[in-house]
Short mmCIF file of C-alpha atoms in Angstrom, two decimals:
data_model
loop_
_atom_site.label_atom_id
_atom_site.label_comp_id
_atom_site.label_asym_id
_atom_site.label_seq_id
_atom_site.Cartn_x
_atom_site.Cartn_y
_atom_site.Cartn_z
CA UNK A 1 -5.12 -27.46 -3.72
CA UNK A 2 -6.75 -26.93 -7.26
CA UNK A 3 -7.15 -24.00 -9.32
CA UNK A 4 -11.30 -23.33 -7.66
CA UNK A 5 -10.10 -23.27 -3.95
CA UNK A 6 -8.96 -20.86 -1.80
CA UNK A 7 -5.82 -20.87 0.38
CA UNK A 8 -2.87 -20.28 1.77
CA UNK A 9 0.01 -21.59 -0.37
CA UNK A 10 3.67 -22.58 0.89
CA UNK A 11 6.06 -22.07 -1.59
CA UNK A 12 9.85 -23.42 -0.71
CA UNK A 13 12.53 -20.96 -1.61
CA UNK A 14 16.07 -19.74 -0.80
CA UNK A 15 17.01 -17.08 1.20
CA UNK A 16 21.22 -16.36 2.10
CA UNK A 17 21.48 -20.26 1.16
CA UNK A 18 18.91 -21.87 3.46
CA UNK A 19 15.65 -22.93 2.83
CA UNK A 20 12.92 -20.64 3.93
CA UNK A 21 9.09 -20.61 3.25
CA UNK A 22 6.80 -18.02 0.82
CA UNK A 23 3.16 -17.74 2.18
CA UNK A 24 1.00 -17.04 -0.83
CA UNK A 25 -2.51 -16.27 -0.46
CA UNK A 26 -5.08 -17.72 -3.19
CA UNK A 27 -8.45 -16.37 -3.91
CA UNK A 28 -9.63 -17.92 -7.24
CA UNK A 29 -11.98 -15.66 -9.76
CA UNK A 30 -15.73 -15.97 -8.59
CA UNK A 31 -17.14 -14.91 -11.75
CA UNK A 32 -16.11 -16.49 -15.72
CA UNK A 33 -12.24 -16.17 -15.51
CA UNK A 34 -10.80 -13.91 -17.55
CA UNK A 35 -7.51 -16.09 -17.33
CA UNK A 36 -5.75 -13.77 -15.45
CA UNK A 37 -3.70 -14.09 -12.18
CA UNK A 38 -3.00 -10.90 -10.07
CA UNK A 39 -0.09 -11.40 -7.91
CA UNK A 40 0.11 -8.90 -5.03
CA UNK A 41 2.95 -7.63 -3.14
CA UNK A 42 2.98 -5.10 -0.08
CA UNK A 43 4.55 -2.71 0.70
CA UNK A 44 6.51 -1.94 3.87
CA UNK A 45 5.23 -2.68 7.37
CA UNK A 46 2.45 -4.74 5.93
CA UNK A 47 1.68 -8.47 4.55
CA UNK A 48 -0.48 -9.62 2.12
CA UNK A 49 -3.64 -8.18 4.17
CA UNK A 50 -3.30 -5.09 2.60
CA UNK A 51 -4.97 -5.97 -0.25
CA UNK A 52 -7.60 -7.68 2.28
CA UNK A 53 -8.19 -5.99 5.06
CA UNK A 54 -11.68 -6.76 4.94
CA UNK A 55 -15.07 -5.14 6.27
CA UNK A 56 -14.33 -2.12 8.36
CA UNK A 57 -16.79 -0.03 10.26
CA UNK A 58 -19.70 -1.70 7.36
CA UNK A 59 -16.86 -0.89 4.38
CA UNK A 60 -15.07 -3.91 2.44
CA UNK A 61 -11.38 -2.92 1.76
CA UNK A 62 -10.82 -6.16 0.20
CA UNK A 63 -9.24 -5.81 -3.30
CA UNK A 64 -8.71 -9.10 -3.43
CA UNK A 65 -12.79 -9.72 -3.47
CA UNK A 66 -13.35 -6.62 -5.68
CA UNK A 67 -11.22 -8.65 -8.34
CA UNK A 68 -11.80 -12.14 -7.67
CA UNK A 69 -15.36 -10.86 -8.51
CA UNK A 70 -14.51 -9.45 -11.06
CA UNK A 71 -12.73 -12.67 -12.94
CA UNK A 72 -9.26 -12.24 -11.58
CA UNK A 73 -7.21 -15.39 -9.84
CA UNK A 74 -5.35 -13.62 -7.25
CA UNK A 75 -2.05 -14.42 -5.50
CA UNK A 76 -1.16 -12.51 -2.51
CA UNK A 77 2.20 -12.55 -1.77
CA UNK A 78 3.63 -12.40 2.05
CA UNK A 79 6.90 -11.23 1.59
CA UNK A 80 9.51 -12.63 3.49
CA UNK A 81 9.99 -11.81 6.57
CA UNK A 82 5.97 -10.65 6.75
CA UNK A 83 2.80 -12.48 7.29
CA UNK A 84 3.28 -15.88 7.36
CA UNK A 85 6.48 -16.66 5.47
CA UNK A 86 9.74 -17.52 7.03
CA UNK A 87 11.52 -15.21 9.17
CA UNK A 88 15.32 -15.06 8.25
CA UNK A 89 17.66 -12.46 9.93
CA UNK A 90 16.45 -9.20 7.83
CA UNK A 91 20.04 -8.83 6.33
CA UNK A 92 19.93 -11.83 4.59
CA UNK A 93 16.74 -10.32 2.68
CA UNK A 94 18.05 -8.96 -0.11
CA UNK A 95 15.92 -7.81 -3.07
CA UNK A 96 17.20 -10.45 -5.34
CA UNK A 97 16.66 -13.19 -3.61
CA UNK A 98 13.38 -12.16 -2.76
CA UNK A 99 12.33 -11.30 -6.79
CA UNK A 100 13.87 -14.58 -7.40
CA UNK A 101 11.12 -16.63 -5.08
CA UNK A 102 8.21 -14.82 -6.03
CA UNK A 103 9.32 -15.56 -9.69
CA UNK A 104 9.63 -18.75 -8.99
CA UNK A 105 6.05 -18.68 -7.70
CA UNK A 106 4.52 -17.20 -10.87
CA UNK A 107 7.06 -20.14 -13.03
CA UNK A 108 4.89 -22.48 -11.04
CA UNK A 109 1.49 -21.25 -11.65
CA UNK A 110 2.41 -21.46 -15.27
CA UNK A 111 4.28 -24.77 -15.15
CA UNK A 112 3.34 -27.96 -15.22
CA UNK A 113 4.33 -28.76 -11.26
CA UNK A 114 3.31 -27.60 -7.92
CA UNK A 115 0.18 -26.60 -6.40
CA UNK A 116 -1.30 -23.93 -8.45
CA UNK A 117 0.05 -25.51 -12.07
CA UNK A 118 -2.11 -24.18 -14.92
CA UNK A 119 -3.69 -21.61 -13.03
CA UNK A 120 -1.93 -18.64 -15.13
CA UNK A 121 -2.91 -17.76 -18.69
CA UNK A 122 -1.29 -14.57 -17.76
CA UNK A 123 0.00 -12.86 -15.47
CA UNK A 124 0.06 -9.50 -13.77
CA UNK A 125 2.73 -8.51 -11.29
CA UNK A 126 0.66 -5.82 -8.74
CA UNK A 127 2.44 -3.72 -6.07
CA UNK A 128 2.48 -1.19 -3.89
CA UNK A 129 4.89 1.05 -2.84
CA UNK A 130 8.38 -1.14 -1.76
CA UNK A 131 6.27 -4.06 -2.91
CA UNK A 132 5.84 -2.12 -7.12
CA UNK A 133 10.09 -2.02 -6.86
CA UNK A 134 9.98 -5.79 -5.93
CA UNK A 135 7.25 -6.56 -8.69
CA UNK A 136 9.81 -3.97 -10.94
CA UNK A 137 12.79 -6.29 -10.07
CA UNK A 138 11.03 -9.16 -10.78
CA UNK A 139 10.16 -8.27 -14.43
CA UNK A 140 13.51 -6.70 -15.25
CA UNK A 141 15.10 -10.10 -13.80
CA UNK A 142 12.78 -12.59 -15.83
CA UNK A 143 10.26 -11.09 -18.18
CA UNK A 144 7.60 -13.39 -16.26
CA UNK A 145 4.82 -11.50 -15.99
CA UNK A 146 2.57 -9.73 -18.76
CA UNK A 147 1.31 -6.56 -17.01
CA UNK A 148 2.93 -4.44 -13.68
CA UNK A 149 1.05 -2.05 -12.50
CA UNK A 150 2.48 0.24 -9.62
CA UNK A 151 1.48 1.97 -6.86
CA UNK A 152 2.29 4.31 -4.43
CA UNK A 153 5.83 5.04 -5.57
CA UNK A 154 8.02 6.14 -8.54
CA UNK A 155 11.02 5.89 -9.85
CA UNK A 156 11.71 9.59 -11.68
CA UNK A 157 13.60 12.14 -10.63
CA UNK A 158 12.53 12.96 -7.43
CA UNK A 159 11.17 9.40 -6.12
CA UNK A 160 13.88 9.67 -3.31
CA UNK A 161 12.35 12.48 -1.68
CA UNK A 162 12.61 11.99 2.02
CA UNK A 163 8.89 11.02 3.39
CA UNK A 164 9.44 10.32 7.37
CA UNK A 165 10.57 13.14 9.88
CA UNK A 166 13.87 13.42 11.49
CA UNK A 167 15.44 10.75 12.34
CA UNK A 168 12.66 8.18 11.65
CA UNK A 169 13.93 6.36 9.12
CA UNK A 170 17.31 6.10 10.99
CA UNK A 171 16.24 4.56 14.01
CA UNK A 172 13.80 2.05 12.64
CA UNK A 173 17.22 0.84 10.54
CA UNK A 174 18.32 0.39 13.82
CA UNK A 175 17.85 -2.94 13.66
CA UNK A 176 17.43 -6.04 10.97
CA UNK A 177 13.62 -5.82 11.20
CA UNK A 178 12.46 -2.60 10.98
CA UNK A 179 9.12 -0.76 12.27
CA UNK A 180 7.62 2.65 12.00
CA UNK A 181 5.59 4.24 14.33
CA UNK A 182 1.97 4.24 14.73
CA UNK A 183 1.95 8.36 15.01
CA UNK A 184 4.25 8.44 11.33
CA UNK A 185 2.63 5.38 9.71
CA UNK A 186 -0.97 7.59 9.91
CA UNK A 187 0.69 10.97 9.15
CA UNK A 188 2.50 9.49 6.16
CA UNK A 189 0.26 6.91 4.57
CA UNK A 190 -3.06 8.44 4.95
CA UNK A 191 -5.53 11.57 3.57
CA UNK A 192 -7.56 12.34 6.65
CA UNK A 193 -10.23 14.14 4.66
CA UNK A 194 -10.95 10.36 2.79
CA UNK A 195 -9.75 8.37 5.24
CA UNK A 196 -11.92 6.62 8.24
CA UNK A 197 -10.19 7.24 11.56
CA UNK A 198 -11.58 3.79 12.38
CA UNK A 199 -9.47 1.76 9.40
CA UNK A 200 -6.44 4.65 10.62
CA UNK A 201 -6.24 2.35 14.44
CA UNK A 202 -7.47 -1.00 12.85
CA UNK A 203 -3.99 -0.56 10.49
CA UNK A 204 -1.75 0.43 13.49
CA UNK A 205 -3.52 -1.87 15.68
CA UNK A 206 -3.82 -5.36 13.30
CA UNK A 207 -2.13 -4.78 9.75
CA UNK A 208 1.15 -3.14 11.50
CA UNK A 209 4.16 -5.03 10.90
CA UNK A 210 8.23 -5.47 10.54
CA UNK A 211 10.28 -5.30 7.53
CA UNK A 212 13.52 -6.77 6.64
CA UNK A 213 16.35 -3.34 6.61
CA UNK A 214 17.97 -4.81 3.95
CA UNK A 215 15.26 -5.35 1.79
CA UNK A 216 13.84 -1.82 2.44
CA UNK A 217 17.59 -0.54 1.65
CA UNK A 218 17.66 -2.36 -1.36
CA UNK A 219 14.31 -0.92 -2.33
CA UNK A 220 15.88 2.57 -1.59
CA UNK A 221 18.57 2.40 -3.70
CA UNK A 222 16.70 0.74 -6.67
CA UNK A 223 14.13 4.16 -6.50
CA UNK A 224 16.92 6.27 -6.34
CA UNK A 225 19.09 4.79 -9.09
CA UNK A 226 17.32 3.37 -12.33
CA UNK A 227 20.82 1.45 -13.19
CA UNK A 228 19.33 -0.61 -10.10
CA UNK A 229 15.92 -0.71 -11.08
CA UNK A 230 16.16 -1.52 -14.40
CA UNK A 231 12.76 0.40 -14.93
CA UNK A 232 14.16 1.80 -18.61
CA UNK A 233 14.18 -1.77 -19.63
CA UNK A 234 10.59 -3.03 -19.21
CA UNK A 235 8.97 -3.73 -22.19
CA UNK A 236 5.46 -5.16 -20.89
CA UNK A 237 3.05 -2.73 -20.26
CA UNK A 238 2.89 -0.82 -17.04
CA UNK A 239 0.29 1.16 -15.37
CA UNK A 240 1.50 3.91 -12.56
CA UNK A 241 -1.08 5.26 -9.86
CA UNK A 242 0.21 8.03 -7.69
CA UNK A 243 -1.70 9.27 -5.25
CA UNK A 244 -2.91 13.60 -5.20
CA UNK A 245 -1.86 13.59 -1.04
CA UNK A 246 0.88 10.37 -1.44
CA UNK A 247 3.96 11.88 -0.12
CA UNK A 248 6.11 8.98 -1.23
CA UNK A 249 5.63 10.12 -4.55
CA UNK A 250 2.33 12.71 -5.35
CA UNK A 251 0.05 12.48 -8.48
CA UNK A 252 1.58 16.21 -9.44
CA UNK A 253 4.84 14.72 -10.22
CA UNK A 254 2.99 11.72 -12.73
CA UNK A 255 4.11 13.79 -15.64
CA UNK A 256 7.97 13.25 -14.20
CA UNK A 257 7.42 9.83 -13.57
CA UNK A 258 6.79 9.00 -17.03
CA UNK A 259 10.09 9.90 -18.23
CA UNK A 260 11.65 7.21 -16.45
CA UNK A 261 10.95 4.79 -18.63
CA UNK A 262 11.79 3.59 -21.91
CA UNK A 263 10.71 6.42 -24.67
CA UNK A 264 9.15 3.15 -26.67
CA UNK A 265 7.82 1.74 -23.70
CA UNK A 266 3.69 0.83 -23.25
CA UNK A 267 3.15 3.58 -19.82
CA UNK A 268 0.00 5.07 -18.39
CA UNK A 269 0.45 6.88 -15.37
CA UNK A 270 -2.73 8.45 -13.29
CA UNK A 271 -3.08 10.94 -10.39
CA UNK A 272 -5.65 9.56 -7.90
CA UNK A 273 -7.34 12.26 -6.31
CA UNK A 274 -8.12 12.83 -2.89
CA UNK A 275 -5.88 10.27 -1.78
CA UNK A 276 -3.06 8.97 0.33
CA UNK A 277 -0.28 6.41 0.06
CA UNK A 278 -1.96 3.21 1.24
CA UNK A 279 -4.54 3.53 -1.50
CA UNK A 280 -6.74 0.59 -0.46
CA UNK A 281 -7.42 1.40 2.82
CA UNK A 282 -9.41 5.08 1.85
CA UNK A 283 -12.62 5.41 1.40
CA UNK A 284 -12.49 6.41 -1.99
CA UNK A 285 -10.06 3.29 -2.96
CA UNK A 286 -12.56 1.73 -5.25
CA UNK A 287 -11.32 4.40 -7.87
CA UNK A 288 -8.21 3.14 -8.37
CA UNK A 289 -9.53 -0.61 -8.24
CA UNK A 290 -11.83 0.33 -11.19
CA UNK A 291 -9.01 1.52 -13.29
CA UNK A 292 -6.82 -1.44 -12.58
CA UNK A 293 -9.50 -3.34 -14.00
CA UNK A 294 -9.61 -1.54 -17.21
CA UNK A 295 -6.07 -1.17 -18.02
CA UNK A 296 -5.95 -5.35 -17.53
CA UNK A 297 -8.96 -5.72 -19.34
CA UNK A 298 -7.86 -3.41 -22.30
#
């Protein structure tokens, strides 16, 4: 695969000391490059399709067109344990070994070997929700990337909040892959005033998946603790989005959220309005696409 196709990517890592497999999903810049690769990581019960879930009752919730036409390369990540990558027992997913592959991923892009060598000028680390702690990790671990931006989640003093009703979260930890409801996934993620009821079943229906409990614990704890997140120590720039209706973390508490970081440190953090946690799949998600755009651009 070169640098112009599209594709799905294999890339080998290590997971608990066995050889597992990273699906990576490219979609190379369809207008002049801007030398730029976005790599994308979901958050929990999804896999790289939520930054494509494509045309929807005549809407396109692809972000990963939006930017690729736009001059972006764009890497979307499956993480493990999602999608298409390898499926080890979910306590073996810890959230080092997982920041550790995708790094590994980006050192490739940038390197001189595997499939997508010279495809990165730079690089910007994208998440949402669980997904922005792993892209967090990931910078605090290597200093790899150029630009985070998160979204959906936070890291001040109140980004541990509890989000799911009684006993939710407990029972889907049940087990080593874990899975929320369809009822809770559309009270919690979405904004029924901007959201289509339509995209609401095709996400419970198609986009719903598992995620590995000790990767989500691991994400936990990192939120709740910045001695685990290391978020104090960033020194790229970040940009925050928090949603106005996000219960994980709402665009009232952005002022909060700054704090967490460094006092030195390059931070911009923006309320969305009108908006729930999965940002993309709103109808007004184009918003928060456009300002993506200009804090990589600036």
């Amino acid at each position: 695969m070169t640098v112009e196709q599209a594709g799905r990517i294999n890339f080998g890592i290590d997971i608990g000391g066995n050889p597992e497999i990273l699906a990576a999903h490219f979609h190379p810049a369809r207008a002049p490059s801007l030398g730029l690769v976005q790599v994308l990581i979901h958050g929990n019960t999804y896999d790289h399709r939520y930054w494509d879930a494509g045309v929807i009752n005549g809407q396109n919730y692809s972000y990963c067109n939006y930017m690729a036409e736009r001059g972006y390369d764009i890497l979307a990540i499956d993480l493990p344990g999602s999608g298409q990558s390898s499926k080890p027992h979910g306590d073996s997913v810890d959230l080092e070994s997982v920041s550790t592959a995708i790094d590994k991923a980006v050192e490739s892009m940038r390197g001189h070997d595997g499939p997508l060598r010279g495809a990165a000028g730079k690089v910007a680390l994208v998440g949402h929700s669980l997904g922005a702690v792993v892209a967090v990790d990931i910078q605090t671990r290597s200093q790899c990337a150029d630009f985070v931006v998160v979204t959906g989640t936070g890291f001040g003093p109140t980004g541990g909040t509890a989000t799911f009703g009684p006993g939710v979260r407990e029972e889907a930890m049940r087990n080593d892959y874990t899975a929320l409801p369809p009822s809770e996934r559309a009270r919690v993620f979405y904004h029924p005033p901007t959201a289509d009821p339509e995209v609401v079943q095709f996400d419970n229906r198609i986009l719903r998946g598992q995620m590995p409990r000790r990767l989500w614990m691991d994400a936990l704890a990192a939120r709740q603790r910045n001695s685990v997140s290391g978020v104090p120590d960033l020194e790229c720039p970040v940009y925050v989005q928090l949603g106005e209706f996000d219960p994980v973390l709402p665009g009232s508490l952005a002022g909060a959220e700054r704090l967490a970081y460094g006092a030195d440190a390059e931070v911009a953090v923006s309320q969305l309005e009108d908006i729930g946690h999965c940002f993309n799949l709103h109808r007004n998600r184009e918003i928060g696409w456009h300002e993506i755009d200009r804090f990589l651009r600036d």
